[in-house]
Coordinates of C-alpha atoms and ligand atoms in Angstrom, one line a residue:
X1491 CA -5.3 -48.0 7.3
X1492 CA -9.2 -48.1 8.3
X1493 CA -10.1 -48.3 12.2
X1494 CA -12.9 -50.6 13.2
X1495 CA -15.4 -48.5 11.7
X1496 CA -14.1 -49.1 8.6
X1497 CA -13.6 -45.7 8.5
X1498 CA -9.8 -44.4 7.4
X1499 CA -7.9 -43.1 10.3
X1500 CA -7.2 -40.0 9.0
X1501 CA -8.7 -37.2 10.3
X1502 CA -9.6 -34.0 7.8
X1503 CA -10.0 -30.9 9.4
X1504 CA -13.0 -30.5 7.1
X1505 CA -15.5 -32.5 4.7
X1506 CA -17.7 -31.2 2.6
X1507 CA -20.5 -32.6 1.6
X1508 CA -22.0 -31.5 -2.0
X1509 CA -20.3 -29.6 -4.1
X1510 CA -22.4 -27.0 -6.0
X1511 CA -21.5 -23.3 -6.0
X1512 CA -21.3 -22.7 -2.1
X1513 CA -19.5 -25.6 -1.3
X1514 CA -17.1 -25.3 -4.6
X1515 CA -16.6 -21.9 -3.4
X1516 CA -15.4 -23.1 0.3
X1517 CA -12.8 -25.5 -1.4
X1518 CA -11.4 -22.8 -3.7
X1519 CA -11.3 -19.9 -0.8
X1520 CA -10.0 -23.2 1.4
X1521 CA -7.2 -24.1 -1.2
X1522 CA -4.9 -21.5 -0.4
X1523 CA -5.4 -22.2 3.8
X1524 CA -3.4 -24.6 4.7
X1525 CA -6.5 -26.6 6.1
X1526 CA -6.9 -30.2 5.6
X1527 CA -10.3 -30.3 3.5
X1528 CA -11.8 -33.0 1.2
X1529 CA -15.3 -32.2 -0.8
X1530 CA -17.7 -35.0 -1.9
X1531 CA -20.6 -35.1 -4.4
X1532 CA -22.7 -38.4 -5.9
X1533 CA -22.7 -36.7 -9.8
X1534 CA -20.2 -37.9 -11.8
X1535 CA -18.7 -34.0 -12.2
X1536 CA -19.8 -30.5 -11.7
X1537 CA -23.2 -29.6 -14.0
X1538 CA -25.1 -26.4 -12.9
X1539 CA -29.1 -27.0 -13.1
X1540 CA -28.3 -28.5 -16.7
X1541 CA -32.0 -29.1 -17.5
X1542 CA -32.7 -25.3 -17.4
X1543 CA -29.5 -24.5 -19.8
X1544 CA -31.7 -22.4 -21.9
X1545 CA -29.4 -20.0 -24.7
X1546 CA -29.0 -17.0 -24.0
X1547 CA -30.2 -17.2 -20.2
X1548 CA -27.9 -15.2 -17.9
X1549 CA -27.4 -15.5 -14.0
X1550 CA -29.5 -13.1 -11.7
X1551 CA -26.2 -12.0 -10.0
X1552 CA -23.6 -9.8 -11.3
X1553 CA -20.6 -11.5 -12.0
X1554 CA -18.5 -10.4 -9.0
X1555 CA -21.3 -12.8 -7.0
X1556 CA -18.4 -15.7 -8.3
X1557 CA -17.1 -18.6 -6.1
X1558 CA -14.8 -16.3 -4.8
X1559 CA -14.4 -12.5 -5.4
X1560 CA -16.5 -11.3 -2.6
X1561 CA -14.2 -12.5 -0.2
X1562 CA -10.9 -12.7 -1.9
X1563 CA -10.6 -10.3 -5.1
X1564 CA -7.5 -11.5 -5.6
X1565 CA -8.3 -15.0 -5.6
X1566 CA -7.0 -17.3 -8.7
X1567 CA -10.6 -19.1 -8.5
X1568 CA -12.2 -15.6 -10.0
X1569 CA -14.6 -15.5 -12.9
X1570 CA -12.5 -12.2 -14.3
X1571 CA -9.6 -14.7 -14.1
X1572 CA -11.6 -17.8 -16.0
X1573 CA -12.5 -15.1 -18.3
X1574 CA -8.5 -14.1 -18.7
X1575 CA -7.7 -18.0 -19.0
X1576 CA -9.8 -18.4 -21.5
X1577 CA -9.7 -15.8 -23.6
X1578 CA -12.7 -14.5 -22.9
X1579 CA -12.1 -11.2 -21.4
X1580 CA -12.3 -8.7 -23.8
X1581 CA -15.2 -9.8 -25.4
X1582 CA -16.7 -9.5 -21.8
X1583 CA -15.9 -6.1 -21.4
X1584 CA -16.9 -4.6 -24.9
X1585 CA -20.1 -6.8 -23.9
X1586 CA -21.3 -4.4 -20.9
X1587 CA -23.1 -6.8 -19.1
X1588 CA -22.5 -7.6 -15.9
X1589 CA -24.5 -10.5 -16.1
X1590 CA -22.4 -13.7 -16.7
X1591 CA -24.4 -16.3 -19.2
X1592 CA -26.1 -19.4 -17.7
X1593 CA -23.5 -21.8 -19.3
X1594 CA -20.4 -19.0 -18.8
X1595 CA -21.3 -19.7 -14.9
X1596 CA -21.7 -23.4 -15.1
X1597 CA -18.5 -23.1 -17.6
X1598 CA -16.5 -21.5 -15.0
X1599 CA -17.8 -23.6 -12.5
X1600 CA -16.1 -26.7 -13.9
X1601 CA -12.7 -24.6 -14.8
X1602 CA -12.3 -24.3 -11.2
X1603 CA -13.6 -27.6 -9.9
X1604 CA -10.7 -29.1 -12.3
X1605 CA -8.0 -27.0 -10.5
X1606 CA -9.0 -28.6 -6.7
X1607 CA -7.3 -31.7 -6.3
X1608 CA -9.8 -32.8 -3.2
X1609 CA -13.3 -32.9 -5.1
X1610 CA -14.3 -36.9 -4.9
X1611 CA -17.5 -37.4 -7.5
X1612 CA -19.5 -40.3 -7.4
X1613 CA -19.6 -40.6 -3.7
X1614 CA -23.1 -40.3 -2.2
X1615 CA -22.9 -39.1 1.5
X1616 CA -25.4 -42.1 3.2
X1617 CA -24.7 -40.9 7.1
X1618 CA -23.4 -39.0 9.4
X1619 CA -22.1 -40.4 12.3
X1620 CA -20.4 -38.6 15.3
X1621 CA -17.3 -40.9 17.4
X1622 CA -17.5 -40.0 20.6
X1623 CA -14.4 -41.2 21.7
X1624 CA -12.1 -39.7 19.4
X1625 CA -14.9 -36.8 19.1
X1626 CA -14.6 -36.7 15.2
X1627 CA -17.0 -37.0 12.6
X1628 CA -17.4 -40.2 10.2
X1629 CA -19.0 -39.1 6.6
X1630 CA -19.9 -42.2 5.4
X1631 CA -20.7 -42.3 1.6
X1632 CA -21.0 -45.2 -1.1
X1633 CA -19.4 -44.6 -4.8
X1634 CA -22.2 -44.4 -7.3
X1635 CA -19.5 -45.5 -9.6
X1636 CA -18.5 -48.9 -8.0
X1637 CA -20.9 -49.6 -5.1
X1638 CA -18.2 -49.2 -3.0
X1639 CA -18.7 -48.1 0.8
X1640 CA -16.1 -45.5 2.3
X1641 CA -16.1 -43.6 5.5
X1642 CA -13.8 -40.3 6.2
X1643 CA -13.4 -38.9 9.7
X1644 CA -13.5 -35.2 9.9
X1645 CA -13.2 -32.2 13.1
X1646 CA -15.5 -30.4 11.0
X1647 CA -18.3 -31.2 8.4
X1648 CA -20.3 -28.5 5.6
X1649 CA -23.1 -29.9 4.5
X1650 CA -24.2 -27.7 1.1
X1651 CA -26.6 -30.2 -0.4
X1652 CA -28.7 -27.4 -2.6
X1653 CA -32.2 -27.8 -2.9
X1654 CA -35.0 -30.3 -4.2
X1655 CA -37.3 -30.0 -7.3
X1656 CA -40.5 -29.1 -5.3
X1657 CA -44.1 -30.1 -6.7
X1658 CA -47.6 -29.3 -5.5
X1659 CA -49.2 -32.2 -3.5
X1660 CA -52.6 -32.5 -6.7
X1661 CA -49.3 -32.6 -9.3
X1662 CA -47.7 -35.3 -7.7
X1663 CA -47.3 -38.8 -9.1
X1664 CA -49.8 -37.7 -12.6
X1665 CA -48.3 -40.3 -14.9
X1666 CA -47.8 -39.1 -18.5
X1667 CA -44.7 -36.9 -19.6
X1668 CA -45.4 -34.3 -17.3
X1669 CA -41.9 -33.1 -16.4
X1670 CA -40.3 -30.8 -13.6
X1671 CA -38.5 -27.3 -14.9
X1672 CA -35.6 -28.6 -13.6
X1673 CA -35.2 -31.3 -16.3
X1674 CA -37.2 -29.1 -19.0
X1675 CA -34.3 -28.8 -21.8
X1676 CA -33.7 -32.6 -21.9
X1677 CA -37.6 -33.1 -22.9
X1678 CA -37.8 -29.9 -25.1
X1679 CA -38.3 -31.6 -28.5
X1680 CA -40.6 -34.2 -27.1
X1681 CA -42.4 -31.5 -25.7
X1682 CA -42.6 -29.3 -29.2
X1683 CA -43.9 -32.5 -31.0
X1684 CA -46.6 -33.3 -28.2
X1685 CA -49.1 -30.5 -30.2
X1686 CA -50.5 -28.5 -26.4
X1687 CA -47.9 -27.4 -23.7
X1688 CA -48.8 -25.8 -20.3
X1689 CA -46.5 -24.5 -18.2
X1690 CA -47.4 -24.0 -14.6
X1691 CA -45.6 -21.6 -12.2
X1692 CA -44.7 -18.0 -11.6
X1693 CA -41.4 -17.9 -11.0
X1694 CA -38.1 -17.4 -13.7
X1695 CA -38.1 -21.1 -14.5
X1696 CA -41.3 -20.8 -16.0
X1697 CA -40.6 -17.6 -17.5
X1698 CA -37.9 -18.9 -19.1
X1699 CA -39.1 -21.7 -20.5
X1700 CA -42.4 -19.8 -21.8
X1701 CA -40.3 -17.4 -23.7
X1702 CA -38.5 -20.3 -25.4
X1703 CA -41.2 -22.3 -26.6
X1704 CA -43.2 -19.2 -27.3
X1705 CA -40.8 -18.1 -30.0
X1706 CA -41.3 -21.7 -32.1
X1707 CA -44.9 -22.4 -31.2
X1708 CA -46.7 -21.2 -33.9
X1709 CA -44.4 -22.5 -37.1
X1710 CA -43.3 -25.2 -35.1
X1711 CA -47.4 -26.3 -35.1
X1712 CA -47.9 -26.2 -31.2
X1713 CA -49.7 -24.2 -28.6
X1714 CA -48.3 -22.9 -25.0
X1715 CA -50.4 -21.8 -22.3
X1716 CA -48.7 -20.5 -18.9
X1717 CA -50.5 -21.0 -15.8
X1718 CA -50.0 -19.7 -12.8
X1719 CA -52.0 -19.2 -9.4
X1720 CA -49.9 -15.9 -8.3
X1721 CA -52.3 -12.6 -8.7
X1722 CA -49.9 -11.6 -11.5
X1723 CA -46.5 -12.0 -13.1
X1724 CA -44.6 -10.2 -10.7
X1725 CA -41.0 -9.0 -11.4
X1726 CA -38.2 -9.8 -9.2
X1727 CA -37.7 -6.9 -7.3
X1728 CA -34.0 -4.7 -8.0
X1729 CA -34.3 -1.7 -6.5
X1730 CA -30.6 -0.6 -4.5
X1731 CA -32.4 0.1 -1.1
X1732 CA -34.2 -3.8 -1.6
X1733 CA -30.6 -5.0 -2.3
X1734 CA -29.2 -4.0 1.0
X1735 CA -31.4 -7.0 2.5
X1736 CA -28.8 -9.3 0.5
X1737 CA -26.7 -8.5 3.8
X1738 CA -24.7 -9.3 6.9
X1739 CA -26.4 -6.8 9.1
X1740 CA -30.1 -7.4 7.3
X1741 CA -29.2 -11.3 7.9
X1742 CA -28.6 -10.4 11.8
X1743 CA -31.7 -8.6 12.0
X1744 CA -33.5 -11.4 10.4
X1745 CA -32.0 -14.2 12.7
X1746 CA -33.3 -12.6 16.0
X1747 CA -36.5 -12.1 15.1
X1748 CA -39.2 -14.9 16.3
X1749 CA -40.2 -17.9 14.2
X1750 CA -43.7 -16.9 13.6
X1751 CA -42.1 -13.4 12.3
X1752 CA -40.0 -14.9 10.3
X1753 CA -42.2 -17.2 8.9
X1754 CA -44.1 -14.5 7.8
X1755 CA -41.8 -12.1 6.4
X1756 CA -40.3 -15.2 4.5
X1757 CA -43.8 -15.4 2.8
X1758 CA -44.0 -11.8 2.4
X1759 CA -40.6 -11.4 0.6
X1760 CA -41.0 -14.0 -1.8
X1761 CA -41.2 -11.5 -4.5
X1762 CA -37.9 -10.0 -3.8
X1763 CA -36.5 -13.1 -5.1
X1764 CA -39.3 -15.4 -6.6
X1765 CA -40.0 -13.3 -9.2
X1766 CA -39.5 -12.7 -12.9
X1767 CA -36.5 -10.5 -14.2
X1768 CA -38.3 -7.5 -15.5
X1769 CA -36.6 -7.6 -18.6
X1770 CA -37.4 -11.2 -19.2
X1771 CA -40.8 -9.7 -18.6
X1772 CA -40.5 -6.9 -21.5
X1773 CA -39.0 -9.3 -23.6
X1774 CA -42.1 -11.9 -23.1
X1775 CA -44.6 -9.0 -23.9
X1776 CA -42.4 -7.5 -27.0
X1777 CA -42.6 -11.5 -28.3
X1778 CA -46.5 -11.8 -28.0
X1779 CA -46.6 -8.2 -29.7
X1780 CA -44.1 -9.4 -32.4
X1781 CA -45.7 -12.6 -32.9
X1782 CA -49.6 -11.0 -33.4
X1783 CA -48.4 -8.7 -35.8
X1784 CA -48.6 -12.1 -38.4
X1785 CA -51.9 -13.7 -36.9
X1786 CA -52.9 -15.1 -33.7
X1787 CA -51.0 -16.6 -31.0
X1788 CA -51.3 -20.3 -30.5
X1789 CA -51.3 -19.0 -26.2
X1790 CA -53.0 -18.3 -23.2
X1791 CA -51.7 -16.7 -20.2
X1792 CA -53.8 -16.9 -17.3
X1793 CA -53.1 -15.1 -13.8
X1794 CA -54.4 -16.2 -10.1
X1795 CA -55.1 -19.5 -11.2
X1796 CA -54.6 -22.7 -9.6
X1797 CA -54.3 -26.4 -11.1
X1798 CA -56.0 -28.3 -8.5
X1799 CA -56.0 -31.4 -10.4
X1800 CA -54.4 -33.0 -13.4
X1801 CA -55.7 -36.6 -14.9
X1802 CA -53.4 -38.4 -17.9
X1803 CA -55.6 -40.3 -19.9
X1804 CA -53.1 -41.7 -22.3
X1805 CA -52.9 -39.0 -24.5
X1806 CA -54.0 -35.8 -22.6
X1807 CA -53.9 -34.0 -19.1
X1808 CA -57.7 -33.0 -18.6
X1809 CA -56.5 -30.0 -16.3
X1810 CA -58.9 -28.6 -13.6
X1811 CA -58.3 -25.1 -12.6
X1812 CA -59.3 -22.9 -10.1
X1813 CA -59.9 -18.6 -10.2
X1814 CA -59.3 -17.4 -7.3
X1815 CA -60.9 -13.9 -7.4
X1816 CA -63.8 -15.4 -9.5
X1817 CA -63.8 -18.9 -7.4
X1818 CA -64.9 -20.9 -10.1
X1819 CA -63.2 -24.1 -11.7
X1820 CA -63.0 -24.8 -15.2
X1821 CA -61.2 -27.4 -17.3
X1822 CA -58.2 -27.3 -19.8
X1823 CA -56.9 -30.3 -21.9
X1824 CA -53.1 -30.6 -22.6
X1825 CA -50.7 -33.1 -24.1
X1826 CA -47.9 -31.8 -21.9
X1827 CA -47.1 -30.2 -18.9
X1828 CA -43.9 -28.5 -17.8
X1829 CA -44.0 -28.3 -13.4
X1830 CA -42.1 -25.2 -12.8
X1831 CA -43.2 -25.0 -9.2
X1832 CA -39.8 -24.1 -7.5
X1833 CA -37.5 -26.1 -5.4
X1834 CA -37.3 -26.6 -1.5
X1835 CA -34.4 -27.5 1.5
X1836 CA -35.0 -30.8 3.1
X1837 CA -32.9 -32.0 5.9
X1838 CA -30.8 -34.9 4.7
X1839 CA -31.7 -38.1 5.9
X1840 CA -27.6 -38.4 6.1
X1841 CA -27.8 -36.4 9.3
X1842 CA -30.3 -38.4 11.1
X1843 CA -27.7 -40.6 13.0
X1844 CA -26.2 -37.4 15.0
X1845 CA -29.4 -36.0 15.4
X1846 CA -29.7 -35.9 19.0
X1847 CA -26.3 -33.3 18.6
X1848 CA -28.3 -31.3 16.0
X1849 CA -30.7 -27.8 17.0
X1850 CA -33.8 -28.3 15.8
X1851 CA -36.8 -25.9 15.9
X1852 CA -40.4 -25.8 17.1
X1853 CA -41.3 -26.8 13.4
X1854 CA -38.8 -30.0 13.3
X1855 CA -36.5 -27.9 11.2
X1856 CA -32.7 -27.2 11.7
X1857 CA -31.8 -24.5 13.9
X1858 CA -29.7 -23.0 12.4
X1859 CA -26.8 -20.9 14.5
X1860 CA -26.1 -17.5 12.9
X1861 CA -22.3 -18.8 12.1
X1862 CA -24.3 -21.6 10.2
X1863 CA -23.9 -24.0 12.5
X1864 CA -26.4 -26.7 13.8
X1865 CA -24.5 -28.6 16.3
X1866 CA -25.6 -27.0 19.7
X1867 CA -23.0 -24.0 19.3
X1868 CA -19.9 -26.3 19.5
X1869 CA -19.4 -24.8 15.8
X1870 CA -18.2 -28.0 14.2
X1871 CA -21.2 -28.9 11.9
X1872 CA -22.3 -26.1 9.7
X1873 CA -24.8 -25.9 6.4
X1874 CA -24.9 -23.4 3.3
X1875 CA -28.3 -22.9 1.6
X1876 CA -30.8 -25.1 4.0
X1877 CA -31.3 -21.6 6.5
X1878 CA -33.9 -19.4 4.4
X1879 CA -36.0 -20.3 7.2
X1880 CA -33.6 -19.1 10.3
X1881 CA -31.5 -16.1 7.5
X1882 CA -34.0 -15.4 5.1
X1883 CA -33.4 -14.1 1.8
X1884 CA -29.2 -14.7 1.6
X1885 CA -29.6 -18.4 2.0
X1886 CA -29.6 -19.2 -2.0
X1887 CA -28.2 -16.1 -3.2
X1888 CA -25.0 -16.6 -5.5
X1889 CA -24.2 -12.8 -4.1
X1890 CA -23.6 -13.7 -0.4
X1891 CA -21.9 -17.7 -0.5
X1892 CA -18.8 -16.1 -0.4
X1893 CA -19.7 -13.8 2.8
X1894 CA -20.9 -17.0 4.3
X1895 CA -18.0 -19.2 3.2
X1896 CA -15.7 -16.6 4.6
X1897 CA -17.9 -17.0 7.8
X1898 CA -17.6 -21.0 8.1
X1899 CA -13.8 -20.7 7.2
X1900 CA -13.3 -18.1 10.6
X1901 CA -15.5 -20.5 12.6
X1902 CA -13.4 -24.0 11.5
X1903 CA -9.7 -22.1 12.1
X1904 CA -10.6 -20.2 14.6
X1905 CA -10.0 -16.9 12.9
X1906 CA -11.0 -14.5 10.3
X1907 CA -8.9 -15.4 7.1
X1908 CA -10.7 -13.7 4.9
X1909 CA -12.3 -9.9 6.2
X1910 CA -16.3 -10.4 7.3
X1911 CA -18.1 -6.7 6.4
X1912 CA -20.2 -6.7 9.4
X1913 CA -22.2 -3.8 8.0
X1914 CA -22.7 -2.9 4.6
X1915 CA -25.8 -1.1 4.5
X1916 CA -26.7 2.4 4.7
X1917 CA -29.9 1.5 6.3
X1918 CA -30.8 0.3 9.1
X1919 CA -32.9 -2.8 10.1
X1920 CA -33.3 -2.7 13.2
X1921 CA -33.4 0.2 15.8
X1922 CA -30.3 2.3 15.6
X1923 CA -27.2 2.1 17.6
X1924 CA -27.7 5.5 18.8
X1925 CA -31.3 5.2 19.2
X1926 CA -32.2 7.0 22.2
X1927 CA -34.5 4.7 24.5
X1928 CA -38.4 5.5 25.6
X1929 CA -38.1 3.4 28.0
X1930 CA -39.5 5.6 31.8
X1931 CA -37.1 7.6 32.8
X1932 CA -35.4 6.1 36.0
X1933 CA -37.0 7.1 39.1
X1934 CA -35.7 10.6 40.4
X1935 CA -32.5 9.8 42.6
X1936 CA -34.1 11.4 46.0
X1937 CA -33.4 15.3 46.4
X1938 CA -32.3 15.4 42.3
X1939 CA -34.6 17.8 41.0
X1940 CA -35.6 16.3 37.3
X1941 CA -36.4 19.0 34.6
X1942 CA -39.7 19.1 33.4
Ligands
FAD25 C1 -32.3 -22.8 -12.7 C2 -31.7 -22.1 -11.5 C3 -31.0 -20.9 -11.7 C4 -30.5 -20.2 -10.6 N1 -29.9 -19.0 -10.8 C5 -29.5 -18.3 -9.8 C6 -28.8 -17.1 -10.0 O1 -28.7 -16.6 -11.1 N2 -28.4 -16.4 -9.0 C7 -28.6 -16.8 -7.7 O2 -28.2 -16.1 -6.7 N3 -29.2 -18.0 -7.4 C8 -29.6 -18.8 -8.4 N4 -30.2 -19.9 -8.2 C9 -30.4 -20.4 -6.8 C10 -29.1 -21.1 -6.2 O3 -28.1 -20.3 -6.1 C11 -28.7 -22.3 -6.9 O4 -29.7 -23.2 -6.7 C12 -27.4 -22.9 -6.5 O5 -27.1 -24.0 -7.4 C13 -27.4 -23.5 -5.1 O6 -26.1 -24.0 -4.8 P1 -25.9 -25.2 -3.7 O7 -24.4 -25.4 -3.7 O8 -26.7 -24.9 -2.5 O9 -26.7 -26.5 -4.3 P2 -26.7 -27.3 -5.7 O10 -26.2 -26.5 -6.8 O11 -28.0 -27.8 -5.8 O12 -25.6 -28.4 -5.4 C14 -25.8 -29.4 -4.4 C15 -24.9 -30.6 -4.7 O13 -25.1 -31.5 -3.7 C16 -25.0 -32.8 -4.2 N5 -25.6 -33.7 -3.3 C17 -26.9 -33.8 -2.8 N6 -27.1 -34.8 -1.9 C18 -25.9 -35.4 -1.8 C19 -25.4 -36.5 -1.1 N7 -26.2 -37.2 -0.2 N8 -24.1 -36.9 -1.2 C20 -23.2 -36.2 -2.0 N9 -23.6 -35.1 -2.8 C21 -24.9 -34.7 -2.7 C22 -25.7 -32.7 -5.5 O14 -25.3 -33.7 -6.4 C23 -25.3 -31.3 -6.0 O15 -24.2 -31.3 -6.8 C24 -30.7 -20.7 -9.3 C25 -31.4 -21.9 -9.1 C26 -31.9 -22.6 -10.2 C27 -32.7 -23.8 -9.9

């Protein structure tokens, strides 16, 4: 029966809104609570970042960085357990790789999205809007599959909405087939047969996509040239000591430090995530070597330059670029361009109708709590993978949703269901516990001699 809000009386404990990995995770480590959850998304069905489904592209997490393991290892939502279920496991193990494939992730993805009864698809979350009186939450949301409005009341709302294809202000808007990474395998033939790709961006994305057109370019009567305005193609960085960051203690440290800081370092550490898998790398260099040993290339890789304009004239993009070191332009024609210029958070315009219960900071951004929250520490609206800017480098790692799932969970029942490591490092961040102080020495209690 719906109140009149239209919204149903019932009241969830918790709604989630999007359901990619961090908020598919939270309904599998939810499943077995007891708690009163329902999960809403405005695709059709779970599909991980289809348009980058390249073969033979693995996650940059080790498979234990699942929906679930990190929290509960004995979970029935694990990827060992997909692997079990499907017959997959031994082949796994001889394969000694602890690197899941791309579509074995999105694969197992959809396995356990088809074993949670309260995942609702086609339901685009419009607004948020807060009922004092009752002092729930209404998610209201209209099916993309019938046009039909519906509004859930909720204690407690997740809002796990992912990230947006992100494109530099000169590359907006060009006209032409110019395409996003995100979408790139849906337009890879039309890109083969358009005779000149360039592919702009330093990051995986557009490592990826390089190495797979580089492999056909020559018999396949093309040319691709990869742009990008970073210094050089920097690997993402692996070393153990790095990987301690990826942590609840590094996260703390991170949090307390002051928004200009943290702006900072969040531009500084760009590499340790933004980067290109060294192997990928190798494998990119050992293809080029491979390739010249019958002839020239049909490529051009150029470093620490930036596209500051692009023009479609019906048949090419006359592309001007600028050297940085050199700071000259020159000029490069192409018949297709592949953006693989990264993704950003954006606050939902669905959250605009509570905002006046929201934190925001001096830059008109969430703040965002350290448990995830953002309602003014009453704990009852949280979000997953829109706080790089307040937790830094965890926010969209695979390897720490589950951490921060387990987090959320404690927050919403009120206790820790599933253990939070508050310390895994064997560094420290900050100053040490048992850091003795410089700080003056108190002045001398009068007639207490103090040793020189
Ligand atoms: C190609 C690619 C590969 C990556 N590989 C890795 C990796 O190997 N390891 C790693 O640690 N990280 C990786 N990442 C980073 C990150 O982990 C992923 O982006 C991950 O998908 C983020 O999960 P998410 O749940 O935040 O968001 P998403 O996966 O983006 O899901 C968000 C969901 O919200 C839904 N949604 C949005 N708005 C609404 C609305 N108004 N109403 C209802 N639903 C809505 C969307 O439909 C979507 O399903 C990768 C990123 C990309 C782009």
């Amino acid at each position: 029966m719906s109140g009149q809000d239209g919204a149903s009386a019932h009241v969830h404990d918790l709604i989630g809104v999007g359901i990619g990995p961090f908020n598919l995770g939270l309904a599998c480590l939810t499943q077995p609570t007891g708690l009163d959850a329902v999960f809403l998304d405005r695709e059709d069905g779970f599909r991980w970042h289809h348009g980058m489904m390249i073969e033979g592209a693995t996650i940059q997490v080790p498979f234990l960085a699942d929906l679930v393991t990190m929290a509960d290892p004995t979970s029935e939502f694990s990827f060992l357990n997909w692997l079990k279920r499907t017959g997959r496991l031994y082949p796994f193990y001889i394969r000694e790789n602890f690197y899941a494939l791309r579509a074995e992730y999105d694969a197992y993805c959809r396995w356990a999205a088809d074993r949670l009864p309260n995942l609702r698809w086609n339901h685009e979350v419009v607004a948020i809007e807060h009922d004092a009186a009752a002092d729930v939450y209404l998610v209201r949301a209209m099916r993309t599959d019938t046009g039909e409005e519906i509004a859930l009341r909720a204690r407690h709302v997740v809002v796990a909405v992912g990230t947006r294809p992100s494109v530099p202000a000169p590359l907006r808007g060009l006209g032409g087939p110019a395409i996003h990474s995100s979408e790139y395998t849906d337009h890879r033939d039309a890109l083969q047969a358009s005779g000149s790709i360039t592919v702009v961006g330093s990051g995986q994305s557009a490592a990826e996509i390089y190495r797979d057109l580089l492999d056909h370019a020559r018999d396949g009567g093309y040319r691709v040239d990869w742009v990008t305005r970073s210094p050089r193609f920097f690997p993402m960085e692996y070393t153990k000591l790095t990987l301690e960051m990826t942590s609840p203690e590094y996260t703390d440290h991170f949090h307390a430090l002051p928004l200009g800081l943290r702006q900072h370092l969040g531009r500084e550490q760009r590499s340790l995530y933004k980067g290109i898998s060294a192997d990928l790398i190798d494998d990119i260099y050992d293809t080029l070597y491979r390739l010249s040993a019958s002839g020239p290339v049909p490529t051009t890789l150029l470093t620490d330059t930036e596209v500051t304009a692009a023009e479609w004239d019906g048949a090419n993009y006359r592309l001007r670029l600028r050297h940085g070191q050199l700071d000259t332009e020159h000029e490069r024609d192409t018949a297709s361009l592949v953006l693989a210029t990264g993704y950003a958070a954006e606050t939902p315009p669905f959250l605009s109708p509570i905002a006046d219960r929201l934190d925001w900071d001096g830059l008109g951004r969430l703040a965002v709590a350290r448990d995830y929250s953002i309602d003014g520490g009453r704990g009852r609206v949280f979000v997953q993978n829109g706080e790089e800017h307040t937790h830094g480098l965890t926010a969209p790692d695979l390897g720490f949703g589950a951490w921060r799932n387990s987090s959320i969970l404690a927050s919403i029942a009120g206790r820790e269901i599933y253990p939070l490591e508050r310390r895994i490092a064997f560094q420290d961040f900050g100053v040490p516990a048992d850091a003795r102080s410089t700080a003056p020495a108190a002045a001398a209690t009068p007639g207490l001699e103090v040793a020189r």
